[in-house]
């Protein structure tokens, strides 16, 4: 057994609660979260440690998804004045692309299983494995 229970508990530096956690996604080796302190955190799920914290104070953070690269994410803003989606490399903290066009807060962000296409918007929707929308919901969210 590696380390005592108290040593393993010390590795986790943030308790995830509904007041803190905005969004999370589990990848093959990593977990990514966004929180109400406008940060994106990358965790190693095997070692149960936070590898990196990236702040996005200017844009805010809301929804987050991994892309086909294990440390690249796409995330939505929640600042109220720029609703662009951002493609961010957590490895070197660089934005590689902005997806503009939303005029209101994005409430849905979903990637295809191959992670080469995504869908985003105000109504709820989801992809199937072929990339076709199979569920759409409208109304107040």
PDB file of C-alpha atoms in Angstrom:
ATOM      1  CA  UNK A   1       0.000   0.000   0.000  1.00  0.00           C
ATOM      2  CA  UNK A   2       1.417   3.370  -1.004  1.00  0.00           C
ATOM      3  CA  UNK A   3       1.429   5.914   1.851  1.00  0.00           C
ATOM      4  CA  UNK A   4      -0.868   6.142   4.813  1.00  0.00           C
ATOM      5  CA  UNK A   5      -4.466   7.303   4.580  1.00  0.00           C
ATOM      6  CA  UNK A   6      -3.554  10.752   5.964  1.00  0.00           C
ATOM      7  CA  UNK A   7      -0.805  11.128   3.320  1.00  0.00           C
ATOM      8  CA  UNK A   8      -3.301  10.308   0.545  1.00  0.00           C
ATOM      9  CA  UNK A   9      -5.846  12.761   1.963  1.00  0.00           C
ATOM     10  CA  UNK A  10      -3.194  15.515   2.067  1.00  0.00           C
ATOM     11  CA  UNK A  11      -2.664  15.184  -1.693  1.00  0.00           C
ATOM     12  CA  UNK A  12      -6.117  16.563  -2.508  1.00  0.00           C
ATOM     13  CA  UNK A  13      -5.892  20.323  -2.041  1.00  0.00           C
ATOM     14  CA  UNK A  14      -9.510  21.219  -2.847  1.00  0.00           C
ATOM     15  CA  UNK A  15     -12.731  19.774  -1.559  1.00  0.00           C
ATOM     16  CA  UNK A  16     -15.223  19.700  -4.403  1.00  0.00           C
ATOM     17  CA  UNK A  17     -18.628  20.961  -3.365  1.00  0.00           C
ATOM     18  CA  UNK A  18     -21.662  22.358  -5.161  1.00  0.00           C
ATOM     19  CA  UNK A  19     -20.694  25.871  -4.057  1.00  0.00           C
ATOM     20  CA  UNK A  20     -17.242  25.574  -5.616  1.00  0.00           C
ATOM     21  CA  UNK A  21     -17.523  23.197  -8.568  1.00  0.00           C
ATOM     22  CA  UNK A  22     -18.927  24.602 -11.827  1.00  0.00           C
ATOM     23  CA  UNK A  23     -18.093  21.783 -14.237  1.00  0.00           C
ATOM     24  CA  UNK A  24     -15.905  18.688 -14.451  1.00  0.00           C
ATOM     25  CA  UNK A  25     -14.934  15.998 -16.928  1.00  0.00           C
ATOM     26  CA  UNK A  26     -12.971  12.804 -16.449  1.00  0.00           C
ATOM     27  CA  UNK A  27     -10.538  11.808 -19.189  1.00  0.00           C
ATOM     28  CA  UNK A  28      -8.368   8.716 -19.478  1.00  0.00           C
ATOM     29  CA  UNK A  29      -5.740   9.902 -16.980  1.00  0.00           C
ATOM     30  CA  UNK A  30      -6.952  13.322 -15.914  1.00  0.00           C
ATOM     31  CA  UNK A  31      -9.869  15.128 -14.334  1.00  0.00           C
ATOM     32  CA  UNK A  32     -10.503  18.767 -15.210  1.00  0.00           C
ATOM     33  CA  UNK A  33     -12.701  21.087 -13.172  1.00  0.00           C
ATOM     34  CA  UNK A  34     -13.845  24.683 -13.290  1.00  0.00           C
ATOM     35  CA  UNK A  35     -14.812  26.499 -10.129  1.00  0.00           C
ATOM     36  CA  UNK A  36     -16.418  29.690  -8.921  1.00  0.00           C
ATOM     37  CA  UNK A  37     -13.009  31.240  -8.174  1.00  0.00           C
ATOM     38  CA  UNK A  38     -12.557  31.461 -12.005  1.00  0.00           C
ATOM     39  CA  UNK A  39      -9.964  28.687 -12.127  1.00  0.00           C
ATOM     40  CA  UNK A  40      -9.462  25.549 -14.185  1.00  0.00           C
ATOM     41  CA  UNK A  41      -7.765  22.700 -12.339  1.00  0.00           C
ATOM     42  CA  UNK A  42      -6.148  19.642 -13.886  1.00  0.00           C
ATOM     43  CA  UNK A  43      -5.908  16.552 -11.655  1.00  0.00           C
ATOM     44  CA  UNK A  44      -4.011  13.309 -12.111  1.00  0.00           C
ATOM     45  CA  UNK A  45      -6.653  10.697 -11.267  1.00  0.00           C
ATOM     46  CA  UNK A  46      -4.115   7.935 -10.584  1.00  0.00           C
ATOM     47  CA  UNK A  47      -2.041   9.939  -8.096  1.00  0.00           C
ATOM     48  CA  UNK A  48      -5.043  11.941  -6.789  1.00  0.00           C
ATOM     49  CA  UNK A  49      -3.134  15.214  -7.077  1.00  0.00           C
ATOM     50  CA  UNK A  50      -3.817  18.610  -8.574  1.00  0.00           C
ATOM     51  CA  UNK A  51      -1.224  19.072 -11.322  1.00  0.00           C
ATOM     52  CA  UNK A  52      -2.046  22.592 -12.409  1.00  0.00           C
ATOM     53  CA  UNK A  53      -4.324  25.512 -11.665  1.00  0.00           C
ATOM     54  CA  UNK A  54      -5.005  28.011 -14.448  1.00  0.00           C
ATOM     55  CA  UNK A  55      -6.870  31.220 -13.674  1.00  0.00           C
ATOM     56  CA  UNK A  56      -9.255  32.906 -16.097  1.00  0.00           C
ATOM     57  CA  UNK A  57     -10.247  35.982 -14.099  1.00  0.00           C
ATOM     58  CA  UNK A  58     -10.838  38.135 -17.200  1.00  0.00           C
ATOM     59  CA  UNK A  59     -13.236  35.757 -18.977  1.00  0.00           C
ATOM     60  CA  UNK A  60     -14.530  33.628 -16.135  1.00  0.00           C
ATOM     61  CA  UNK A  61     -15.030  29.873 -16.461  1.00  0.00           C
ATOM     62  CA  UNK A  62     -18.134  27.743 -16.648  1.00  0.00           C
ATOM     63  CA  UNK A  63     -18.370  24.540 -18.714  1.00  0.00           C
ATOM     64  CA  UNK A  64     -15.278  22.517 -19.626  1.00  0.00           C
ATOM     65  CA  UNK A  65     -14.546  19.500 -21.860  1.00  0.00           C
ATOM     66  CA  UNK A  66     -11.393  17.632 -22.826  1.00  0.00           C
ATOM     67  CA  UNK A  67     -10.477  17.536 -26.510  1.00  0.00           C
ATOM     68  CA  UNK A  68      -8.638  14.742 -28.331  1.00  0.00           C
ATOM     69  CA  UNK A  69      -5.423  15.907 -26.629  1.00  0.00           C
ATOM     70  CA  UNK A  70      -5.366  14.876 -22.946  1.00  0.00           C
ATOM     71  CA  UNK A  71      -4.303  18.298 -21.607  1.00  0.00           C
ATOM     72  CA  UNK A  72      -6.218  20.543 -24.015  1.00  0.00           C
ATOM     73  CA  UNK A  73      -9.690  21.720 -23.050  1.00  0.00           C
ATOM     74  CA  UNK A  74     -12.473  23.803 -24.507  1.00  0.00           C
ATOM     75  CA  UNK A  75     -14.356  25.941 -22.022  1.00  0.00           C
ATOM     76  CA  UNK A  76     -17.108  28.525 -21.877  1.00  0.00           C
ATOM     77  CA  UNK A  77     -17.047  31.904 -20.173  1.00  0.00           C
ATOM     78  CA  UNK A  78     -19.454  33.357 -17.690  1.00  0.00           C
ATOM     79  CA  UNK A  79     -18.397  36.990 -17.533  1.00  0.00           C
ATOM     80  CA  UNK A  80     -21.514  38.305 -19.288  1.00  0.00           C
ATOM     81  CA  UNK A  81     -19.755  40.340 -21.978  1.00  0.00           C
ATOM     82  CA  UNK A  82     -17.815  37.771 -24.050  1.00  0.00           C
ATOM     83  CA  UNK A  83     -19.514  34.412 -24.517  1.00  0.00           C
ATOM     84  CA  UNK A  84     -16.778  32.970 -26.766  1.00  0.00           C
ATOM     85  CA  UNK A  85     -15.579  29.415 -26.258  1.00  0.00           C
ATOM     86  CA  UNK A  86     -11.846  29.052 -25.763  1.00  0.00           C
ATOM     87  CA  UNK A  87      -9.505  26.220 -26.729  1.00  0.00           C
ATOM     88  CA  UNK A  88      -6.760  26.142 -24.090  1.00  0.00           C
ATOM     89  CA  UNK A  89      -3.625  24.036 -23.744  1.00  0.00           C
ATOM     90  CA  UNK A  90      -3.198  23.408 -20.026  1.00  0.00           C
ATOM     91  CA  UNK A  91       0.343  22.174 -20.706  1.00  0.00           C
ATOM     92  CA  UNK A  92       1.695  25.591 -21.724  1.00  0.00           C
ATOM     93  CA  UNK A  93      -1.293  27.795 -20.777  1.00  0.00           C
ATOM     94  CA  UNK A  94      -1.837  29.054 -24.342  1.00  0.00           C
ATOM     95  CA  UNK A  95      -5.062  29.677 -26.200  1.00  0.00           C
ATOM     96  CA  UNK A  96      -4.998  28.124 -29.654  1.00  0.00           C
ATOM     97  CA  UNK A  97      -8.460  29.165 -30.851  1.00  0.00           C
ATOM     98  CA  UNK A  98     -11.535  31.193 -29.963  1.00  0.00           C
ATOM     99  CA  UNK A  99     -15.022  30.223 -31.079  1.00  0.00           C
ATOM    100  CA  UNK A 100     -17.160  33.359 -31.297  1.00  0.00           C
ATOM    101  CA  UNK A 101     -20.845  33.707 -32.062  1.00  0.00           C
ATOM    102  CA  UNK A 102     -22.769  33.195 -28.846  1.00  0.00           C
ATOM    103  CA  UNK A 103     -24.597  36.272 -27.573  1.00  0.00           C
ATOM    104  CA  UNK A 104     -25.737  34.764 -24.277  1.00  0.00           C
ATOM    105  CA  UNK A 105     -24.335  32.358 -21.688  1.00  0.00           C
ATOM    106  CA  UNK A 106     -23.597  28.884 -23.076  1.00  0.00           C
ATOM    107  CA  UNK A 107     -25.478  26.245 -21.079  1.00  0.00           C
ATOM    108  CA  UNK A 108     -24.425  23.220 -23.137  1.00  0.00           C
ATOM    109  CA  UNK A 109     -21.002  22.093 -24.304  1.00  0.00           C
ATOM    110  CA  UNK A 110     -20.693  18.558 -25.655  1.00  0.00           C
ATOM    111  CA  UNK A 111     -17.979  16.872 -27.720  1.00  0.00           C
ATOM    112  CA  UNK A 112     -18.313  13.901 -30.042  1.00  0.00           C
ATOM    113  CA  UNK A 113     -16.705  10.705 -28.813  1.00  0.00           C
ATOM    114  CA  UNK A 114     -13.904  11.228 -31.355  1.00  0.00           C
ATOM    115  CA  UNK A 115     -13.520  14.730 -29.852  1.00  0.00           C
ATOM    116  CA  UNK A 116     -13.025  16.425 -33.204  1.00  0.00           C
ATOM    117  CA  UNK A 117     -16.391  18.242 -33.216  1.00  0.00           C
ATOM    118  CA  UNK A 118     -18.471  19.897 -30.530  1.00  0.00           C
ATOM    119  CA  UNK A 119     -21.914  21.351 -30.081  1.00  0.00           C
ATOM    120  CA  UNK A 120     -22.672  24.334 -27.877  1.00  0.00           C
ATOM    121  CA  UNK A 121     -25.655  26.514 -27.218  1.00  0.00           C
ATOM    122  CA  UNK A 122     -28.518  27.685 -25.048  1.00  0.00           C
ATOM    123  CA  UNK A 123     -30.913  24.767 -25.424  1.00  0.00           C
ATOM    124  CA  UNK A 124     -29.805  21.385 -24.164  1.00  0.00           C
ATOM    125  CA  UNK A 125     -28.581  18.983 -26.843  1.00  0.00           C
ATOM    126  CA  UNK A 126     -26.237  16.012 -27.119  1.00  0.00           C
ATOM    127  CA  UNK A 127     -24.279  14.079 -29.735  1.00  0.00           C
ATOM    128  CA  UNK A 128     -24.598  10.427 -30.526  1.00  0.00           C
ATOM    129  CA  UNK A 129     -21.559   8.444 -31.726  1.00  0.00           C
ATOM    130  CA  UNK A 130     -22.244   9.420 -35.353  1.00  0.00           C
ATOM    131  CA  UNK A 131     -22.227  13.129 -34.519  1.00  0.00           C
ATOM    132  CA  UNK A 132     -25.962  13.584 -35.036  1.00  0.00           C
ATOM    133  CA  UNK A 133     -28.027  15.526 -32.545  1.00  0.00           C
ATOM    134  CA  UNK A 134     -30.462  13.136 -30.913  1.00  0.00           C
ATOM    135  CA  UNK A 135     -31.918  15.263 -28.164  1.00  0.00           C
ATOM    136  CA  UNK A 136     -32.796  18.933 -28.036  1.00  0.00           C
ATOM    137  CA  UNK A 137     -34.698  20.790 -25.323  1.00  0.00           C
ATOM    138  CA  UNK A 138     -35.944  24.377 -25.351  1.00  0.00           C
ATOM    139  CA  UNK A 139     -37.320  26.633 -22.661  1.00  0.00           C
ATOM    140  CA  UNK A 140     -35.984  28.324 -19.588  1.00  0.00           C
ATOM    141  CA  UNK A 141     -32.789  26.731 -18.332  1.00  0.00           C
TER     142      UNK A 141
END
